[in-house]
Amino acid sequence: MPLRLGEILVEKQLITGEQLEQAIREHQKTKEFLGQTFIRLGLISEEKLLKVLAEQQGMAFLNLKEIWIDEEVIKKVPAKFAWHYKIMPIVLNGNVLTVATSNPFDMWSVDDLETNLGYRVETALALSCDIIGAIQKYYGVGADTIERILAEAPPGGAAEQAVAKEKIEDLEKASDDTSVVRLVNQILQQAIQDRATDIHFEHFRGDLLLRYRIDGILYDAQVSENMRYLYPAIISRIKVMASLDIVERRIPQDGRAKVNVGDKEYELRVSVLPTLYGENVVIRILPMLMLFSMADLGMEDKDLQVLQRVLQKPHGIIFVTGPTGSGKTTTLYTCLSQLNTRERKIITIEDPVEYELRGVSQIQVNPKINLTFAGALRSILRHDPDVIMVGEVRDFETASITIQTALTGHLVFSTLHTNDSAGGVTRLIDMGIDPFLITSSVEMFIAQRLVRRICPECKKESKFDASEITTLPQGMDIPRAVFRGKGCPACNHTGYRGRTGIYELLVVTEPVRRMVLRKDPSDLIEAKAIELGMKPMHEDGWEKVFAGITTPEEVQRVTQAAE
C-alpha cells in the first residue's frame, strides 16, 4: 500500500510525528486538504510540500519564473478561467493542454476546463503565488474583469459607440457598476503593489496605453487589448472617485481621492487632460503617512553634518535645486520634520501639498482666487512663524518677499529649478534680485538628483570599464569591479529597487559671498566651492557606485544634464 502524504513527510523528516498528529486534528475540524493544513499551521513551506506531492503523484513541479509561455497558448485559455480556477496554461501539444496548478487533487477544475476548452488537460504543480504572478504577467491587470464586462457586448465598434453615447445618469450608473469599480480597483492595487508613484492612462487612435512610473522610470503595464472598449467607463469611474465633472471632456480637471489598501491609506492626485483622441489621465499615488528621516536621504556623513549645522541657524534661506522629480520636496519635508518641535511654529506654502505633516500649518496655492506664493507669504508673517517653506521661487516678487522674510529673522526653505547649486545664484540674479540681498540672506544651496538603488536580491559583481564612462571625477581611485542587478521578480527584472539621492551642498561662506557680489559666473563660484571642500554631485554619485549602492549607468543618466 502506498504511503499517505503525512507519512511521506514524516519519513523525509520534513515534519515530526507530533506535528502530523496536530495537523490531522486540525484537518478533522476544517475538512480542508491536509496539505493546506500543513501550510496554514506553518509546519512546512508550500514549495517543499508541492515537490513531495509531485513525486507522490508522478507530476512535474515547475518554476514559472523560469518558464517562457507562448502567446498562442495564452489565447487558448480565457483570463476568466485562469483566474477562477487559479491555473496557468503552459504548453499546448496537439490536443493536450498542460496547465500549472497548486492543487493536484482538484479534478473538478480539470473536468470543467476540458468541457469548456475542448482539450485534454494535463496538470503540473507550481507555487500558488507564482501562478498568480504569471496570470498577471501574461494576461494583464484586470483581464478577467474586462472579459466579464464585455461578455454581453463583444468588442467592436457598436459596443464602443454604445459606451460613448451614455447619458449622464447612465455614465454614473456605469461608473458605479461592480465590474468597472473592480477593474479600477485592480489597476490601483497592482500599481501600489508594484511600488508605482504614478499611473498613466494614454489614449491614442484605436489604442490604449497603461503605464506605471516605478523608481522614476515609466514601464508599460500588461493589459488586455479589450480594455480600450471600456475606457470611457474607466475614466468616468476615476472622475467619480476624484469628485470631478464626468460630463466635461473639453478642459483639464484636477481632483483627489483617498483609498485604503490593506492597513495603509493612500491619497490619489488625479489629473485629466483632453487630447486629440480622448482624455488622458495621470494618477499620483501618495501614502498618507510618511516618516521622513535624515538617514534615509542618502547624504554622506560629512554633508549631513554640514546640513545639520545650517539647520540650527535661527534665520536665513536654504534653497534646494534640481529638475522636477529630483526629490526636492522630500528633502524639504525631511528638514521640516527635523525642526518640527513644540517650540517652533512652521507654515508652508505649496503647490500642491504633497504630504500632510502633523503640527505644521500647510497652505495650498490657488491661482483661481489669487492665492499665490507671494500673496500667501505676506499674510503668514502675521501668524508669527519661526520656520517657513515656500514650495518654489519662480519669479521676482516671490523671490523678493522670500528674501525679505529671511532678513526679518525667519528660517526659510524653498526650491529653484537649476542644474547645479552654483546655478542658484545666477537664477536669482536673473530674476532681478540684488547680489547684496542674496549674500545677506541665503545660507546654502543644495543640488540633488535621484538614482535607482541596485536590487539587493539580485546584486552581482560586474566588470567595470572606465574607458566607457565620460563623467568620472579626476583623481578618484577606480576599482576593477562594480555591482549591478541581474534582474529578479523582487525588482520586476529591472535590477533596481528603490531610490536614493546624490547631492552637492554649496554653503555661502565669505569667499563665495565676495564672488556673488562681483557677479562672477556660476562655474567660477562652483570651482571656489569645490576648493573650499564642496563635493560635486557627480562625485557623490560615483562614490555610491563604488560603494555598491547604484550603477555607473544611473549616475551618468541623471548627471549628464548637469555637466
Coordinates of C-alpha atoms in Angstrom, one line a residue:
M1 CA 0.0 0.0 0.0
P2 CA 1.5 3.4 -1.0
L3 CA 2.3 5.8 1.8
R4 CA 0.0 8.6 2.6
L5 CA 1.1 12.2 2.4
G6 CA 1.6 12.7 6.1
E7 CA 3.7 9.5 6.4
I8 CA 5.9 10.6 3.5
L9 CA 6.6 13.9 5.1
V10 CA 7.5 12.2 8.3
E11 CA 9.7 9.7 6.5
K12 CA 11.5 12.5 4.7
Q13 CA 11.9 14.3 8.1
L14 CA 10.1 17.4 6.8
I15 CA 7.7 17.2 9.8
T16 CA 7.6 15.3 13.0
G17 CA 5.1 12.7 14.1
E18 CA 3.7 15.1 16.7
Q19 CA 3.2 17.8 14.0
L20 CA 1.4 15.2 11.8
E21 CA -1.0 14.4 14.7
Q22 CA -1.6 18.2 15.2
A23 CA -2.3 18.7 11.6
I24 CA -4.7 15.7 11.4
R25 CA -6.7 17.0 14.4
E26 CA -7.0 20.4 12.7
H27 CA -7.8 18.8 9.4
Q28 CA -10.7 16.9 11.0
K29 CA -12.2 20.2 12.2
T30 CA -11.8 22.2 9.0
K31 CA -12.2 19.4 6.4
E32 CA -9.7 21.2 4.2
F33 CA -7.0 19.5 2.1
L34 CA -4.4 18.1 4.6
G35 CA -1.6 19.8 2.7
Q36 CA -3.2 23.2 3.2
T37 CA -3.4 22.5 6.9
F38 CA 0.3 21.8 7.0
I39 CA 1.0 25.1 5.2
R40 CA -1.5 27.2 7.3
L41 CA 0.0 25.9 10.5
G42 CA 3.4 26.8 9.3
L43 CA 4.7 23.2 9.6
I44 CA 6.1 23.2 6.0
S45 CA 6.6 25.6 3.1
E46 CA 4.3 25.3 0.0
E47 CA 7.4 24.6 -2.2
K48 CA 8.5 21.6 -0.1
L49 CA 5.0 20.2 0.1
L50 CA 4.4 20.5 -3.7
K51 CA 7.7 18.9 -4.5
V52 CA 6.7 15.9 -2.3
L53 CA 3.2 15.8 -3.9
A54 CA 4.7 16.0 -7.4
E55 CA 6.9 13.0 -6.6
Q56 CA 4.0 11.1 -5.0
Q57 CA 1.6 11.8 -7.9
G58 CA 4.1 11.4 -10.7
M59 CA 3.7 15.0 -11.8
A60 CA 6.2 17.7 -12.8
F61 CA 7.0 20.6 -10.5
L62 CA 7.5 23.8 -12.4
N63 CA 9.2 27.1 -11.6
L64 CA 7.1 29.5 -13.5
K65 CA 9.6 32.3 -13.0
E66 CA 12.0 30.5 -15.3
I67 CA 9.5 29.5 -18.0
W68 CA 8.5 31.5 -21.0
I69 CA 5.0 30.8 -22.2
D70 CA 3.9 31.2 -25.9
E71 CA 1.3 33.9 -26.5
E72 CA -0.7 31.4 -28.7
V73 CA -1.1 29.1 -25.6
I74 CA -2.3 32.1 -23.5
K75 CA -5.0 32.8 -26.1
K76 CA -6.4 29.3 -25.8
V77 CA -7.5 29.8 -22.2
P78 CA -9.6 32.9 -21.4
A79 CA -8.5 35.0 -18.5
K80 CA -11.7 34.3 -16.6
F81 CA -10.9 30.6 -16.5
A82 CA -7.3 31.2 -15.4
W83 CA -8.4 33.5 -12.6
H84 CA -11.4 31.4 -11.5
Y85 CA -9.5 28.1 -11.3
K86 CA -6.1 29.6 -10.4
I87 CA -4.4 27.8 -13.2
M88 CA -1.8 28.9 -15.7
P89 CA -1.6 27.4 -19.2
I90 CA 1.9 26.2 -20.0
V91 CA 2.1 24.4 -23.3
L92 CA -0.3 23.0 -26.0
N93 CA 0.9 19.8 -27.7
G94 CA -1.7 18.7 -30.3
N95 CA -4.9 18.3 -28.4
V96 CA -3.2 18.1 -24.9
L97 CA -3.1 21.3 -22.9
T98 CA -0.7 21.3 -19.9
V99 CA -1.7 23.7 -17.1
A100 CA 0.0 24.6 -13.8
T101 CA -2.0 24.3 -10.6
S102 CA -1.2 24.3 -6.9
N103 CA -3.8 21.6 -6.0
P104 CA -3.2 18.2 -7.7
F105 CA -6.5 16.8 -6.3
D106 CA -8.8 19.4 -7.8
M107 CA -10.3 17.2 -10.5
W108 CA -13.4 19.3 -10.9
S109 CA -11.4 22.1 -12.4
V110 CA -9.8 19.8 -14.9
D111 CA -13.2 18.4 -16.0
D112 CA -14.6 21.9 -16.4
L113 CA -11.6 23.0 -18.4
E114 CA -11.8 20.0 -20.7
T115 CA -15.6 20.6 -21.2
N116 CA -15.2 24.3 -21.9
L117 CA -12.0 24.4 -23.9
G118 CA -12.3 21.1 -25.8
Y119 CA -8.7 20.0 -25.0
R120 CA -7.5 17.1 -22.9
V121 CA -5.9 18.8 -19.8
E122 CA -2.8 17.6 -18.0
T123 CA -1.6 19.2 -14.8
A124 CA 1.8 20.2 -13.4
L125 CA 2.4 21.7 -10.0
A126 CA 3.6 25.2 -9.3
L127 CA 3.6 27.6 -6.3
S128 CA 0.2 29.5 -5.9
C129 CA 2.0 32.8 -5.8
D130 CA 3.9 32.0 -9.0
I131 CA 0.6 31.1 -10.7
I132 CA -1.0 34.4 -9.7
G133 CA 2.2 36.3 -10.8
A134 CA 2.2 34.5 -14.2
I135 CA -1.5 35.3 -14.7
Q136 CA -0.9 39.0 -14.0
K137 CA 2.2 39.0 -16.3
Y138 CA 0.7 37.3 -19.3
Y139 CA -3.0 38.2 -19.2
G140 CA -2.5 41.7 -17.7
V141 CA -4.1 43.6 -14.9
G142 CA -7.9 43.2 -14.7
A143 CA -8.1 40.9 -17.7
D144 CA -10.7 38.6 -16.1
T145 CA -12.9 41.6 -15.2
I146 CA -12.7 43.0 -18.7
E147 CA -13.8 39.7 -20.2
R148 CA -16.8 39.6 -17.8
I149 CA -17.9 43.1 -18.6
L150 CA -17.6 42.6 -22.4
A151 CA -19.3 39.1 -22.2
E152 CA -22.7 40.5 -23.2
A153 CA -21.3 43.1 -25.6
P154 CA -18.5 41.6 -27.7
P155 CA -15.7 44.0 -28.6
G156 CA -16.5 46.1 -31.7
G157 CA -17.5 49.5 -33.0
A158 CA -21.1 49.1 -31.8
A159 CA -20.0 48.3 -28.2
E160 CA -17.6 51.3 -28.2
Q161 CA -20.2 53.7 -29.5
A162 CA -22.8 52.4 -27.0
V163 CA -20.5 53.3 -24.1
A164 CA -19.5 56.6 -25.6
K165 CA -23.2 57.7 -26.1
E166 CA -24.2 57.1 -22.5
K167 CA -26.2 59.9 -20.8
I168 CA -25.0 61.5 -17.6
E169 CA -27.2 59.2 -15.5
D170 CA -26.1 56.1 -17.3
L171 CA -22.5 57.2 -17.0
E172 CA -22.8 57.5 -13.3
K173 CA -24.5 54.1 -13.2
A174 CA -21.8 52.5 -15.4
S175 CA -19.1 54.0 -13.1
D176 CA -20.7 52.5 -10.1
D177 CA -21.2 49.1 -11.7
T178 CA -19.4 46.5 -9.6
S179 CA -17.4 45.3 -12.6
V180 CA -16.0 48.7 -13.5
V181 CA -15.3 49.5 -9.9
R182 CA -13.5 46.2 -9.5
L183 CA -11.4 46.9 -12.6
V184 CA -10.2 50.3 -11.5
N185 CA -9.5 48.9 -8.0
Q186 CA -7.4 46.1 -9.6
I187 CA -5.4 48.7 -11.5
L188 CA -4.8 50.8 -8.4
Q189 CA -3.9 47.8 -6.2
Q190 CA -1.4 46.4 -8.8
A191 CA 0.2 49.9 -9.1
I192 CA 0.6 50.1 -5.3
Q193 CA 1.9 46.5 -5.1
D194 CA 4.5 47.3 -7.8
R195 CA 5.6 50.5 -5.8
A196 CA 4.4 52.8 -8.6
T197 CA 4.2 56.5 -7.9
D198 CA 2.1 57.4 -10.9
I199 CA -0.4 55.6 -13.2
H200 CA -0.7 56.9 -16.8
F201 CA -3.7 56.3 -19.0
E202 CA -2.9 57.4 -22.5
H203 CA -5.4 57.1 -25.3
F204 CA -4.4 57.1 -29.0
R205 CA -6.1 56.2 -32.2
G206 CA -7.5 52.7 -31.6
D207 CA -5.1 52.1 -28.8
L208 CA -4.8 52.5 -25.1
L209 CA -1.6 52.5 -23.0
L210 CA -1.4 51.9 -19.3
R211 CA 1.9 52.8 -17.8
Y212 CA 3.3 52.8 -14.2
R213 CA 6.2 55.0 -13.1
I214 CA 8.4 53.0 -10.8
D215 CA 11.6 54.4 -9.3
G216 CA 11.3 57.4 -11.7
I217 CA 11.0 55.3 -14.9
L218 CA 7.9 54.6 -16.9
Y219 CA 7.0 50.9 -17.6
D220 CA 4.2 49.6 -19.8
A221 CA 1.7 47.6 -17.8
Q222 CA 0.4 44.4 -19.4
V223 CA -3.3 44.9 -20.1
S224 CA -5.9 43.2 -22.3
E225 CA -6.3 44.9 -25.7
N226 CA -10.0 44.9 -25.0
M227 CA -9.6 47.5 -22.2
R228 CA -9.9 50.3 -24.7
Y229 CA -13.6 49.5 -25.2
L230 CA -14.2 50.2 -21.5
Y231 CA -12.1 53.4 -21.4
P232 CA -15.0 55.9 -21.2
A233 CA -16.4 53.9 -18.2
I234 CA -13.0 53.7 -16.6
I235 CA -12.5 57.5 -16.9
S236 CA -15.9 58.1 -15.5
R237 CA -15.2 55.9 -12.5
I238 CA -12.0 57.7 -11.8
K239 CA -13.7 61.1 -12.2
V240 CA -16.4 60.0 -9.7
M241 CA -13.7 58.9 -7.2
A242 CA -12.0 62.3 -7.5
S243 CA -15.2 64.3 -7.4
L244 CA -14.7 65.7 -11.0
D245 CA -17.3 66.6 -13.6
I246 CA -17.9 63.4 -15.6
V247 CA -19.6 65.3 -18.4
E248 CA -16.9 67.8 -19.0
R249 CA -14.4 66.5 -21.5
R250 CA -13.1 69.7 -23.1
I251 CA -10.9 71.2 -20.4
P252 CA -8.3 69.9 -17.9
Q253 CA -9.5 68.8 -14.5
D254 CA -7.7 68.1 -11.2
G255 CA -9.1 66.3 -8.2
R256 CA -8.1 63.9 -5.4
A257 CA -9.4 60.8 -3.6
K258 CA -8.4 58.6 -0.7
V259 CA -8.2 54.8 -0.8
N260 CA -7.3 52.0 1.6
V261 CA -5.1 49.1 0.6
G262 CA -4.7 46.7 3.4
D263 CA -4.0 48.7 6.6
K264 CA -2.4 51.6 4.6
E265 CA -4.2 54.7 3.4
Y266 CA -3.2 56.5 0.2
E267 CA -4.1 59.8 -1.4
L268 CA -4.6 59.9 -5.2
R269 CA -4.0 63.1 -7.1
V270 CA -6.0 62.8 -10.3
S271 CA -5.3 65.0 -13.4
V272 CA -7.4 64.7 -16.5
L273 CA -6.2 66.2 -19.8
P274 CA -8.2 66.3 -23.1
T275 CA -6.2 65.2 -26.1
L276 CA -6.8 64.5 -29.8
Y277 CA -8.2 61.0 -29.2
G278 CA -9.8 61.3 -25.8
E279 CA -8.9 62.2 -22.2
N280 CA -5.6 61.2 -20.8
V281 CA -5.4 60.6 -17.0
V282 CA -2.5 60.6 -14.6
I283 CA -3.0 59.4 -11.0
R284 CA -0.3 60.3 -8.5
I285 CA -0.1 57.8 -5.6
L286 CA 0.9 59.4 -2.2
P287 CA 1.0 57.5 1.1
M288 CA -0.9 59.4 3.8
L289 CA 1.7 58.5 6.4
M290 CA 5.4 59.2 5.6
L291 CA 8.2 59.1 8.1
F292 CA 11.0 61.5 7.0
S293 CA 14.4 60.7 8.3
M294 CA 17.8 62.4 7.6
A295 CA 19.4 58.9 7.4
D296 CA 17.1 58.0 4.5
L297 CA 18.1 60.9 2.3
G298 CA 21.3 59.2 1.3
M299 CA 23.7 62.0 2.2
E300 CA 27.2 61.2 3.2
D301 CA 28.0 61.8 6.9
K302 CA 30.1 64.9 6.1
D303 CA 27.4 66.5 4.1
L304 CA 24.8 65.6 6.7
Q305 CA 26.8 67.3 9.4
V306 CA 27.1 70.4 7.2
L307 CA 23.3 70.5 6.7
Q308 CA 22.6 69.9 10.4
R309 CA 24.8 72.9 11.3
V310 CA 22.9 75.2 8.9
L311 CA 19.5 73.9 10.2
Q312 CA 20.5 75.2 13.7
K313 CA 20.7 78.8 12.4
P314 CA 17.7 81.0 13.5
H315 CA 17.3 82.7 10.1
G316 CA 18.4 82.6 6.5
I317 CA 17.3 80.7 3.4
I318 CA 18.1 77.1 2.3
F319 CA 17.4 76.6 -1.4
V320 CA 17.1 73.1 -2.8
T321 CA 17.7 73.0 -6.6
G322 CA 17.1 70.4 -9.3
P323 CA 14.7 69.5 -12.1
T324 CA 11.1 68.2 -11.5
G325 CA 11.2 64.7 -9.9
S326 CA 14.6 65.0 -8.3
G327 CA 13.4 64.6 -4.7
K328 CA 13.5 68.3 -3.7
T329 CA 10.2 68.1 -1.8
T330 CA 11.3 65.0 0.2
T331 CA 14.5 66.8 1.2
L332 CA 12.5 69.9 2.3
Y333 CA 10.0 67.8 4.3
T334 CA 12.8 65.9 6.0
C335 CA 14.3 69.2 7.1
L336 CA 11.0 70.4 8.4
S337 CA 10.4 67.2 10.3
Q338 CA 13.8 67.7 11.9
L339 CA 12.7 71.1 13.1
N340 CA 9.1 70.3 13.9
T341 CA 9.0 70.7 17.7
R342 CA 6.5 72.2 20.1
E343 CA 8.8 75.3 20.5
R344 CA 8.6 76.2 16.8
K345 CA 5.7 77.3 14.5
I346 CA 6.1 76.1 10.9
I347 CA 4.0 77.2 8.0
T348 CA 4.3 76.0 4.4
I349 CA 3.0 77.3 1.1
E350 CA 2.9 74.6 -1.5
D351 CA 1.6 73.8 -5.0
P352 CA 0.3 71.3 -4.3
V353 CA 0.6 70.0 -0.7
E354 CA 2.4 66.7 -1.2
Y355 CA 2.2 65.1 2.3
E356 CA 0.5 66.1 5.5
L357 CA 2.8 66.9 8.3
R358 CA 1.3 66.8 11.8
G359 CA 2.0 70.0 13.7
V360 CA 2.7 72.0 10.5
S361 CA 0.3 74.6 9.0
Q362 CA 0.2 73.8 5.3
I363 CA -1.3 76.2 2.7
Q364 CA -2.0 75.2 -0.9
V365 CA -1.8 77.9 -3.5
N366 CA -4.9 78.6 -5.6
P367 CA -4.4 80.9 -8.6
K368 CA -8.1 81.0 -9.3
I369 CA -8.7 83.1 -6.2
N370 CA -5.3 84.8 -6.4
L371 CA -3.8 82.8 -3.6
T372 CA -0.2 82.8 -4.8
F373 CA 3.1 82.1 -3.2
A374 CA 3.8 85.9 -2.9
G375 CA 0.3 86.7 -1.6
A376 CA 0.3 83.9 1.0
L377 CA 3.8 85.0 2.2
R378 CA 2.6 88.5 3.0
S379 CA -0.3 87.1 5.2
I380 CA 1.5 84.3 7.1
L381 CA 4.1 86.7 8.5
R382 CA 1.2 88.0 10.7
H383 CA 1.0 84.5 12.2
D384 CA 4.4 84.8 13.8
P385 CA 6.1 81.7 12.3
D386 CA 9.6 80.6 13.1
V387 CA 10.1 78.4 10.0
I388 CA 8.6 78.9 6.6
M389 CA 8.7 76.7 3.5
V390 CA 7.9 78.2 0.1
G391 CA 7.2 75.5 -2.4
E392 CA 9.0 77.2 -5.3
V393 CA 10.6 80.6 -6.1
R394 CA 9.7 81.2 -9.7
D395 CA 9.5 85.0 -10.1
F396 CA 10.9 88.3 -8.8
E397 CA 8.0 89.0 -6.5
T398 CA 8.2 85.7 -4.7
A399 CA 12.0 85.8 -4.5
S400 CA 12.0 89.3 -3.1
I401 CA 9.4 88.6 -0.4
T402 CA 11.2 85.3 0.5
I403 CA 14.5 87.1 1.0
Q404 CA 12.8 89.9 3.0
T405 CA 11.2 87.3 5.2
A406 CA 14.6 85.7 5.9
L407 CA 16.1 89.1 6.7
T408 CA 13.5 89.8 9.3
G409 CA 14.5 86.7 11.3
H410 CA 12.9 83.7 9.8
L411 CA 14.4 80.4 8.7
V412 CA 13.1 79.8 5.1
F413 CA 13.2 76.8 2.8
S414 CA 12.4 76.9 -0.9
T415 CA 13.3 75.3 -4.3
L416 CA 14.7 76.6 -7.5
H417 CA 14.9 74.9 -10.9
T418 CA 18.6 74.9 -11.7
N419 CA 21.0 72.2 -12.8
D420 CA 23.5 72.7 -10.0
S421 CA 24.0 74.5 -6.7
A422 CA 26.0 77.4 -8.1
G423 CA 23.4 78.0 -10.7
G424 CA 21.0 79.0 -8.0
V425 CA 22.9 82.3 -7.6
T426 CA 22.7 83.0 -11.3
R427 CA 19.0 82.2 -11.3
L428 CA 18.2 84.7 -8.5
I429 CA 20.3 87.4 -10.2
D430 CA 18.4 86.7 -13.5
M431 CA 15.2 87.2 -11.6
G432 CA 16.3 90.7 -10.6
I433 CA 17.5 90.1 -7.1
D434 CA 20.4 92.3 -5.9
P435 CA 23.5 90.3 -5.2
F436 CA 23.8 92.0 -1.8
L437 CA 20.4 90.6 -0.8
I438 CA 21.5 87.1 -1.8
T439 CA 24.7 87.2 0.2
S440 CA 22.8 88.7 3.2
S441 CA 20.0 86.0 3.3
V442 CA 21.0 82.7 1.6
E443 CA 22.9 80.2 3.8
M444 CA 23.0 77.2 1.4
F445 CA 22.2 75.9 -2.0
I446 CA 21.6 72.1 -2.2
A447 CA 21.6 70.5 -5.7
Q448 CA 20.3 66.9 -5.9
R449 CA 19.2 64.1 -8.2
L450 CA 17.7 60.7 -7.5
V451 CA 19.4 57.5 -8.6
R452 CA 17.9 54.0 -8.5
R453 CA 19.3 51.5 -6.0
I454 CA 20.7 48.2 -7.1
C455 CA 18.2 45.4 -6.1
P456 CA 19.7 43.6 -3.0
E457 CA 18.1 40.3 -4.1
C458 CA 20.0 40.0 -7.4
K459 CA 23.0 42.2 -6.8
K460 CA 26.1 40.8 -8.6
E461 CA 29.7 41.9 -9.1
S462 CA 30.3 43.2 -12.6
K463 CA 33.4 44.3 -14.5
F464 CA 34.0 48.0 -14.8
D465 CA 35.4 49.5 -18.0
A466 CA 36.4 53.1 -17.1
S467 CA 37.0 53.9 -20.8
E468 CA 33.3 53.7 -21.5
I469 CA 32.5 56.4 -18.8
T470 CA 32.7 60.1 -19.6
T471 CA 31.9 61.6 -16.2
L472 CA 34.5 60.0 -13.9
P473 CA 36.0 62.5 -11.5
Q474 CA 39.7 63.2 -11.8
G475 CA 41.9 61.7 -9.2
M476 CA 39.3 59.2 -7.9
D477 CA 40.5 55.7 -7.1
I478 CA 38.8 53.4 -9.7
P479 CA 38.0 49.8 -8.6
R480 CA 38.2 46.9 -11.0
A481 CA 34.6 45.9 -10.5
V482 CA 31.3 47.5 -9.6
F483 CA 27.9 46.0 -8.8
R484 CA 24.7 45.6 -11.0
G485 CA 21.4 44.0 -10.6
K486 CA 20.9 40.9 -12.7
G487 CA 17.1 41.2 -12.6
C488 CA 14.7 39.1 -10.5
P489 CA 11.0 39.0 -9.5
A490 CA 11.6 41.2 -6.5
C491 CA 12.6 44.1 -8.8
N492 CA 10.4 43.2 -11.7
H493 CA 13.5 42.1 -13.6
T494 CA 14.9 45.7 -13.8
G495 CA 17.9 45.2 -11.5
Y496 CA 16.8 48.2 -9.4
R497 CA 14.6 48.6 -6.3
G498 CA 14.1 51.9 -4.6
R499 CA 16.0 55.2 -5.0
T500 CA 18.4 57.3 -3.1
G501 CA 19.8 60.9 -3.5
I502 CA 23.1 62.3 -4.7
Y503 CA 23.9 65.8 -3.6
E504 CA 26.2 68.8 -3.7
L505 CA 26.0 71.3 -0.8
L506 CA 27.2 74.9 -1.5
V507 CA 27.5 76.8 1.7
V508 CA 27.5 80.6 1.2
T509 CA 30.8 81.3 3.0
E510 CA 32.7 84.6 2.9
P511 CA 34.8 83.8 -0.2
V512 CA 31.6 82.8 -2.0
R513 CA 29.8 86.0 -0.9
R514 CA 32.6 88.1 -2.4
M515 CA 32.2 86.3 -5.7
V516 CA 28.4 86.7 -5.7
L517 CA 28.8 90.5 -5.0
R518 CA 31.1 90.7 -8.1
K519 CA 28.5 88.7 -10.1
D520 CA 31.1 86.1 -11.0
P521 CA 29.9 83.3 -13.4
S522 CA 28.5 80.2 -11.7
D523 CA 31.3 77.9 -12.9
L524 CA 33.9 80.1 -11.0
I525 CA 31.7 80.0 -7.9
E526 CA 31.4 76.2 -8.2
A527 CA 35.2 75.9 -8.6
K528 CA 35.8 78.0 -5.5
A529 CA 33.2 76.0 -3.5
I530 CA 35.0 72.8 -4.5
E531 CA 38.3 74.3 -3.4
L532 CA 36.7 75.0 -0.1
G533 CA 35.5 71.4 0.3
M534 CA 32.3 71.0 -1.6
K535 CA 31.8 67.6 -3.2
P536 CA 30.4 67.9 -6.7
M537 CA 27.2 66.0 -7.3
H538 CA 28.6 63.6 -9.9
E539 CA 31.4 62.7 -7.5
D540 CA 28.9 61.9 -4.8
G541 CA 27.2 59.6 -7.3
W542 CA 30.4 57.8 -8.2
E543 CA 31.2 57.2 -4.6
K544 CA 27.8 55.5 -4.3
V545 CA 28.6 53.4 -7.4
F546 CA 31.9 52.2 -5.8
A547 CA 30.1 51.6 -2.6
G548 CA 27.7 49.2 -4.4
I549 CA 24.6 51.3 -4.0
T550 CA 23.9 52.2 -7.6
T551 CA 25.3 51.7 -11.1
P552 CA 27.5 53.7 -13.4
E553 CA 24.7 53.9 -15.9
E554 CA 22.4 55.5 -13.3
V555 CA 24.9 58.2 -12.3
Q556 CA 25.5 59.1 -16.0
R557 CA 21.8 59.2 -16.7
V558 CA 21.0 61.7 -14.0
T559 CA 24.1 63.8 -14.0
Q560 CA 24.8 64.3 -17.8
A561 CA 22.3 67.2 -17.9
A562 CA 24.1 68.8 -15.0
E563 CA 27.5 68.6 -16.5

